[in-house]
Short mmCIF file of C-alpha atoms and ligand atoms in Angstrom, two decimals:
data_model
loop_
_atom_site.label_atom_id
_atom_site.label_comp_id
_atom_site.label_asym_id
_atom_site.label_seq_id
_atom_site.Cartn_x
_atom_site.Cartn_y
_atom_site.Cartn_z
CA UNK A 1419 8.94 29.45 -17.38
CA UNK A 1420 6.85 26.36 -18.19
CA UNK A 1421 5.43 24.61 -15.17
CA UNK A 1422 7.22 21.44 -14.06
CA UNK A 1423 5.54 18.14 -14.83
CA UNK A 1424 4.45 15.69 -12.15
CA UNK A 1425 2.66 12.39 -11.85
CA UNK A 1426 0.52 11.69 -8.78
CA UNK A 1427 -0.07 7.97 -8.58
CA UNK A 1428 -3.29 8.00 -6.49
CA UNK A 1429 -5.90 10.45 -5.23
CA UNK A 1430 -5.01 12.31 -2.04
CA UNK A 1431 -7.05 14.99 -0.22
CA UNK A 1432 -8.39 17.33 -2.97
CA UNK A 1433 -7.08 20.56 -1.45
CA UNK A 1434 -3.54 19.23 -1.83
CA UNK A 1435 -4.15 18.09 -5.39
CA UNK A 1436 -5.26 21.67 -6.04
CA UNK A 1437 -2.08 22.97 -4.44
CA UNK A 1438 0.06 20.72 -6.65
CA UNK A 1439 -1.83 21.63 -9.80
CA UNK A 1440 -1.30 25.33 -9.10
CA UNK A 1441 2.45 24.71 -9.12
CA UNK A 1442 2.82 22.01 -11.74
CA UNK A 1443 1.29 20.29 -14.72
CA UNK A 1444 -0.15 17.40 -12.84
CA UNK A 1445 -1.29 14.08 -14.17
CA UNK A 1446 -3.33 12.17 -11.61
CA UNK A 1447 -3.98 8.42 -11.58
CA UNK A 1448 -7.62 8.37 -10.51
CA UNK A 1449 -8.24 4.63 -10.23
CA UNK A 1450 -8.66 2.96 -6.86
CA UNK A 1451 -6.09 0.35 -7.86
CA UNK A 1452 -2.44 1.19 -8.52
CA UNK A 1453 -1.21 1.82 -12.05
CA UNK A 1454 0.38 -1.27 -13.59
CA UNK A 1455 4.15 -1.23 -13.93
CA UNK A 1456 4.02 -0.36 -17.62
CA UNK A 1457 1.53 2.47 -17.03
CA UNK A 1458 3.61 3.83 -14.15
CA UNK A 1459 6.72 3.90 -16.36
CA UNK A 1460 4.82 5.45 -19.27
CA UNK A 1461 3.10 8.13 -17.19
CA UNK A 1462 6.33 9.07 -15.45
CA UNK A 1463 8.31 9.66 -18.63
CA UNK A 1464 9.64 13.22 -18.58
CA UNK A 1465 8.31 14.13 -15.11
CA UNK A 1466 10.21 16.39 -12.72
CA UNK A 1467 8.55 14.80 -9.72
CA UNK A 1468 6.28 12.00 -8.61
CA UNK A 1469 4.00 11.64 -5.61
CA UNK A 1470 3.88 7.91 -5.00
CA UNK A 1471 2.68 5.19 -2.66
CA UNK A 1472 4.25 2.10 -1.20
CA UNK A 1473 2.61 0.08 -3.99
CA UNK A 1474 4.77 1.82 -6.64
CA UNK A 1475 8.26 0.37 -7.11
CA UNK A 1476 10.60 3.34 -7.55
CA UNK A 1477 13.82 1.71 -8.69
CA UNK A 1478 16.60 2.32 -11.24
CA UNK A 1479 14.36 1.17 -14.09
CA UNK A 1480 11.72 3.70 -13.01
CA UNK A 1481 14.32 6.48 -12.75
CA UNK A 1482 15.69 5.62 -16.21
CA UNK A 1483 12.18 5.65 -17.65
CA UNK A 1484 11.37 9.00 -15.99
CA UNK A 1485 14.56 10.59 -17.31
CA UNK A 1486 17.45 12.68 -15.96
CA UNK A 1487 15.23 15.72 -15.15
CA UNK A 1488 13.56 13.80 -12.26
CA UNK A 1489 14.26 15.82 -9.11
CA UNK A 1490 11.93 14.55 -6.42
CA UNK A 1491 10.14 11.40 -5.33
CA UNK A 1492 7.55 12.21 -2.66
CA UNK A 1493 6.17 9.15 -0.91
CA UNK A 1494 2.95 9.38 1.08
CA UNK A 1495 3.97 6.91 3.83
CA UNK A 1496 6.55 6.71 6.57
CA UNK A 1497 7.97 3.43 5.22
CA UNK A 1498 9.84 3.57 1.91
CA UNK A 1499 11.01 0.02 1.25
CA UNK A 1500 9.51 0.35 -2.27
CA UNK A 1501 12.09 3.05 -3.15
CA UNK A 1502 15.71 2.40 -4.05
CA UNK A 1503 17.03 5.28 -1.95
CA UNK A 1504 20.79 4.74 -2.64
CA UNK A 1505 20.02 4.83 -6.37
CA UNK A 1506 17.98 8.04 -5.96
CA UNK A 1507 20.80 9.60 -3.95
CA UNK A 1508 23.35 8.62 -6.59
CA UNK A 1509 21.23 10.48 -9.13
CA UNK A 1510 20.68 13.48 -6.83
CA UNK A 1511 16.95 12.83 -6.55
CA UNK A 1512 15.45 13.94 -3.22
CA UNK A 1513 13.16 11.37 -1.59
CA UNK A 1514 10.39 12.60 0.72
CA UNK A 1515 8.29 10.63 3.19
CA UNK A 1516 5.68 11.37 5.87
CA UNK A 1517 7.03 10.56 9.35
CA UNK A 1518 5.74 12.02 12.65
CA UNK A 1519 2.29 13.07 11.41
CA UNK A 1520 1.12 9.43 11.56
CA UNK A 1521 2.90 8.25 14.68
CA UNK A 1522 0.08 8.59 17.22
CA UNK A 1523 -2.65 7.42 14.87
CA UNK A 1524 -0.63 4.34 13.97
CA UNK A 1525 0.17 3.58 17.61
CA UNK A 1526 -3.52 3.96 18.57
CA UNK A 1527 -4.48 1.49 15.90
CA UNK A 1528 -1.72 -0.96 16.77
CA UNK A 1529 -2.86 -0.92 20.38
CA UNK A 1530 -6.42 -1.57 19.17
CA UNK A 1531 -5.11 -4.55 17.18
CA UNK A 1532 -3.31 -5.82 20.27
CA UNK A 1533 -6.51 -5.63 22.30
CA UNK A 1534 -8.64 -7.12 19.55
CA UNK A 1535 -6.22 -10.03 19.21
CA UNK A 1536 -6.10 -10.55 22.97
CA UNK A 1537 -9.86 -10.42 23.50
CA UNK A 1538 -11.17 -12.13 20.33
CA UNK A 1539 -13.13 -9.08 19.22
CA UNK A 1540 -13.20 -10.05 15.52
CA UNK A 1541 -14.15 -13.68 16.23
CA UNK A 1542 -16.92 -12.48 18.58
CA UNK A 1543 -18.22 -10.05 15.98
CA UNK A 1544 -18.28 -12.79 13.33
CA UNK A 1545 -20.12 -15.12 15.75
CA UNK A 1546 -22.87 -12.54 16.33
CA UNK A 1547 -23.10 -11.67 12.63
CA UNK A 1548 -23.53 -15.34 11.78
CA UNK A 1549 -26.46 -15.63 14.22
CA UNK A 1550 -24.62 -18.08 16.49
CA UNK A 1551 -25.02 -16.18 19.77
CA UNK A 1552 -27.39 -18.30 21.89
CA UNK A 1553 -26.36 -17.63 25.46
CA UNK A 1554 -23.84 -16.10 27.89
CA UNK A 1555 -21.37 -18.87 28.61
CA UNK A 1556 -18.65 -18.88 31.27
CA UNK A 1557 -16.23 -20.59 28.89
CA UNK A 1558 -16.93 -18.80 25.62
CA UNK A 1559 -14.46 -16.43 23.93
CA UNK A 1560 -11.89 -16.50 26.68
CA UNK A 1561 -9.06 -14.11 25.87
CA UNK A 1562 -5.78 -13.02 27.40
CA UNK A 1563 -5.59 -10.09 29.78
CA UNK A 1564 -3.82 -6.99 28.57
CA UNK A 1565 -3.47 -5.09 31.85
CA UNK A 1566 -0.36 -6.06 33.77
CA UNK A 1567 0.94 -8.28 30.92
CA UNK A 1568 4.41 -8.01 29.39
CA UNK A 1569 4.61 -6.14 26.10
CA UNK A 1570 7.68 -6.82 23.96
CA UNK A 1571 8.32 -4.07 21.42
CA UNK A 1572 10.61 -4.94 18.52
CA UNK A 1573 11.97 -1.68 17.08
CA UNK A 1574 12.00 1.31 19.44
CA UNK A 1575 11.39 4.03 16.86
CA UNK A 1576 8.72 6.70 16.97
CA UNK A 1577 5.76 4.31 16.73
CA UNK A 1578 7.33 1.70 19.02
CA UNK A 1579 7.81 4.39 21.66
CA UNK A 1580 4.20 5.56 21.38
CA UNK A 1581 3.08 1.92 21.82
CA UNK A 1582 5.12 1.88 25.03
CA UNK A 1583 3.46 5.09 26.18
CA UNK A 1584 0.01 3.60 25.63
CA UNK A 1585 1.01 0.40 27.39
CA UNK A 1586 1.86 2.32 30.58
CA UNK A 1587 -1.85 3.21 30.83
CA UNK A 1588 -2.61 -0.51 31.04
CA UNK A 1589 0.06 -1.02 33.68
CA UNK A 1590 1.99 -3.28 31.34
CA UNK A 1591 5.53 -4.39 31.92
CA UNK A 1592 7.44 -3.11 28.88
CA UNK A 1593 10.52 -4.69 27.38
CA UNK A 1594 12.04 -3.84 24.02
CA UNK A 1595 14.65 -4.87 21.53
CA UNK A 1596 16.26 -2.66 18.90
CA UNK A 1597 19.67 -2.67 17.26
CA UNK A 1598 20.28 0.52 19.26
CA UNK A 1599 19.51 0.73 22.96
CA UNK A 1600 17.49 3.92 23.62
CA UNK A 1601 18.56 5.06 27.09
CA UNK A 1602 17.14 8.51 26.27
CA UNK A 1603 13.66 7.01 25.92
CA UNK A 1604 14.13 4.77 28.97
CA UNK A 1605 14.33 8.00 31.00
CA UNK A 1606 10.81 8.89 29.89
CA UNK A 1607 8.99 5.58 30.29
CA UNK A 1608 9.89 2.61 32.48
CA UNK A 1609 10.98 -0.04 30.00
CA UNK A 1610 13.80 -2.54 29.87
CA UNK A 1611 16.16 -3.24 27.00
CA UNK A 1612 16.56 -6.98 26.39
CA UNK A 1613 18.02 -9.18 23.66
CA UNK A 1614 15.67 -10.52 21.01
CA UNK A 1615 15.51 -14.06 22.44
CA UNK A 1616 14.63 -12.78 25.91
CA UNK A 1617 11.93 -10.60 24.42
CA UNK A 1618 10.41 -13.57 22.62
CA UNK A 1619 10.52 -15.74 25.74
CA UNK A 1620 9.16 -13.20 28.21
CA UNK A 1621 6.51 -11.31 26.25
CA UNK A 1622 2.78 -11.89 26.43
CA UNK A 1623 2.46 -9.59 23.42
CA UNK A 1624 5.13 -9.15 20.75
CA UNK A 1625 4.56 -6.02 18.69
CA UNK A 1626 6.68 -5.44 15.58
CA UNK A 1627 7.77 -1.91 14.69
CA UNK A 1628 10.88 -2.40 12.57
CA UNK A 1629 11.62 -1.17 9.07
CA UNK A 1630 11.67 -3.82 6.39
CA UNK A 1631 15.31 -4.45 5.44
CA UNK A 1632 17.17 -7.58 4.31
CA UNK A 1633 17.97 -8.14 8.02
CA UNK A 1634 14.35 -7.94 9.18
CA UNK A 1635 12.87 -9.94 6.31
CA UNK A 1636 11.22 -13.00 7.96
CA UNK A 1637 12.58 -11.91 11.33
CA UNK A 1638 9.68 -13.91 12.79
CA UNK A 1639 9.83 -17.51 11.60
CA UNK A 1640 9.53 -21.04 13.06
CA UNK A 1641 12.49 -20.71 15.44
CA UNK A 1642 11.20 -17.42 16.86
CA UNK A 1643 7.61 -18.66 17.30
CA UNK A 1644 8.94 -21.71 19.18
CA UNK A 1645 10.56 -19.38 21.72
CA UNK A 1646 7.31 -17.50 22.41
CA UNK A 1647 4.78 -18.37 25.11
CA UNK A 1648 1.85 -20.54 24.02
CA UNK A 1649 -0.40 -17.76 25.34
CA UNK A 1650 1.41 -15.00 23.42
CA UNK A 1651 -0.14 -12.71 20.81
CA UNK A 1652 1.85 -11.41 17.83
CA UNK A 1653 0.96 -7.94 16.55
CA UNK A 1654 2.33 -6.65 13.25
CA UNK A 1655 1.72 -3.15 11.93
CA UNK A 1656 5.18 -2.76 10.37
CA UNK A 1657 5.61 -4.56 7.05
CA UNK A 1658 4.20 -7.95 6.06
CA UNK A 1659 7.48 -9.64 5.08
CA UNK A 1660 8.87 -9.14 8.61
CA UNK A 1661 6.77 -12.23 9.39
CA UNK A 1662 7.15 -15.57 7.59
CA UNK A 1663 3.47 -16.31 6.97
CA UNK A 1664 3.88 -20.03 6.38
CA UNK A 1665 5.63 -20.29 9.77
CA UNK A 1666 2.96 -18.10 11.37
CA UNK A 1667 0.25 -20.39 10.04
CA UNK A 1668 2.01 -23.41 11.58
CA UNK A 1669 2.48 -21.59 14.90
CA UNK A 1670 -1.19 -20.57 15.10
CA UNK A 1671 -2.58 -23.87 13.87
CA UNK A 1672 -0.42 -25.93 16.26
CA UNK A 1673 -1.04 -23.48 19.13
CA UNK A 1674 2.67 -22.74 19.47
CA UNK A 1675 1.41 -19.18 19.97
CA UNK A 1676 -2.06 -18.08 20.90
CA UNK A 1677 -3.10 -15.46 18.34
CA UNK A 1678 -1.92 -12.93 15.78
CA UNK A 1679 -3.30 -9.55 14.77
CA UNK A 1680 -1.91 -8.16 11.52
CA UNK A 1681 -2.35 -4.86 9.72
CA UNK A 1682 0.15 -5.88 7.05
CA UNK A 1683 0.68 -9.05 5.06
CA UNK A 1684 2.92 -10.60 2.44
CA UNK A 1685 1.79 -10.08 -0.26
CA UNK A 1686 -0.72 -7.24 -0.04
CA UNK A 1687 -3.54 -7.75 -0.53
CA UNK A 1688 -3.46 -11.20 1.05
CA UNK A 1689 -4.94 -13.71 -1.43
CA UNK A 1690 -8.46 -14.78 -0.45
CA UNK A 1691 -7.36 -18.43 -0.33
CA UNK A 1692 -4.46 -17.79 2.08
CA UNK A 1693 -4.63 -20.41 4.88
CA UNK A 1694 -4.21 -17.70 7.53
CA UNK A 1695 -7.73 -16.56 6.63
CA UNK A 1696 -9.14 -19.90 7.80
CA UNK A 1697 -7.97 -19.37 11.39
CA UNK A 1698 -10.13 -17.82 14.11
CA UNK A 1699 -7.03 -16.82 16.06
CA UNK A 1700 -5.66 -14.66 13.24
CA UNK A 1701 -7.13 -11.20 12.78
CA UNK A 1702 -6.15 -9.44 9.56
CA UNK A 1703 -7.08 -5.91 8.50
CA UNK A 1704 -6.09 -4.18 5.22
CA UNK A 1705 -3.07 -1.99 6.11
CA UNK A 1706 -5.04 0.84 7.69
CA UNK A 1707 -3.08 1.78 10.82
CA UNK A 1708 -2.53 5.39 9.73
CA UNK A 1709 -6.02 5.75 8.28
CA UNK A 1710 -7.69 8.48 10.32
CA UNK A 1711 -9.23 11.48 8.58
CA UNK A 1712 -6.90 13.97 10.25
CA UNK A 1713 -3.74 11.93 9.72
CA UNK A 1714 -4.37 11.09 6.09
CA UNK A 1715 -5.03 14.80 5.52
CA UNK A 1716 -1.72 15.67 7.17
CA UNK A 1717 0.08 12.98 5.16
CA UNK A 1718 -1.44 14.47 1.98
CA UNK A 1719 -0.26 17.94 2.98
CA UNK A 1720 3.26 16.83 3.78
CA UNK A 1721 3.64 14.71 0.65
CA UNK A 1722 2.31 17.56 -1.54
CA UNK A 1723 4.60 20.10 0.12
CA UNK A 1724 7.62 17.82 -0.21
CA UNK A 1725 6.85 17.40 -3.90
CA UNK A 1726 6.56 21.16 -4.42
CA UNK A 1727 9.70 21.92 -2.44
CA UNK A 1728 11.60 19.37 -4.53
CA UNK A 1729 10.35 20.95 -7.75
CA UNK A 1730 11.35 24.40 -6.53
CA UNK A 1731 14.84 23.21 -5.55
CA UNK A 1732 14.13 23.73 -1.82
CA UNK A 1733 14.90 21.21 0.90
CA UNK A 1734 12.05 18.80 1.54
CA UNK A 1735 10.30 19.19 4.89
CA UNK A 1736 10.94 15.52 5.63
CA UNK A 1737 13.64 14.00 3.49
CA UNK A 1738 14.92 10.42 3.53
CA UNK A 1739 18.23 11.31 1.84
CA UNK A 1740 19.28 14.84 2.87
CA UNK A 1741 22.77 13.93 1.58
CA UNK A 1742 21.51 15.08 -1.85
CA UNK A 1743 21.82 18.66 -0.61
CA UNK A 1744 25.49 18.23 0.17
CA UNK A 1745 26.55 16.25 -2.92
C1 GLV B 3130 2.34 2.83 5.94
O1 GLV B 3130 2.52 1.66 6.10
C2 GLV B 3130 3.39 3.77 6.03
O2 GLV B 3130 4.56 3.39 5.91
O3 GLV B 3130 3.09 4.96 6.22
#
């Protein structure tokens, strides 16, 4: 039997590339930057599977270009808003993703962002780097306290819940909003379910943990920022488009809110002339919340194994559309 054919759209940990190449004829995109659309479509022609990233749009056009033999799309990320899942399901293509293995690492990082935003860590670092540190001053770099403050979590999924767990260590008052109330999780950690408006009004920190869907696109815009406290910090490690950046710029510039700390932007990468980059109260890092050595290794393993399972006609370890097995 000839080996199945796969395209891997970026380097992952080498041991898992080796694993894939033992099972399949693998073509690997070795550049640091993503393949262009036309290269992605060309390279994927005739493949049985693809290991892809959130920068690759996997839509009907891609599936047409790949051809009817395409069995599995294995995404190395927990989010999959770049994949047209209903279309994949209609075509009986299994879609894999990498949940769970990144939950704690992502929550650690999001909490670090929260603290950095609250305590001006990036602005202080820049000040020292620029040689501006002349003295200890009672009124310099005053931040907002984290301990005892109210944390509002939007989206009580796996990462949202781990944020809550971390917040208990800082004696924070935790409130959350989600389309589904999670009384099961409320048994484990003291936290209160509130409506979205109440969350915006009462939180000292608003941390976003929703999926990106048409409903959550620009969930945070002018009207929402106006409801927040002038001392509040917005933290976003979900997806960039959940926040309307033009509105965020106005809110930060006019001091409607106090600061923002973002791991994700719209678009990514954020253009170097984006006005948000001119603000000292806006900390932006390049979408790295899951980037620890151990977690990226685990994500590589899971994405590789999902790809192989899909090629071998086995259920994926973590599948977005398990309906394909019952079609
Ligand atoms: C990264 O953003 C992911 O979805 O894993």
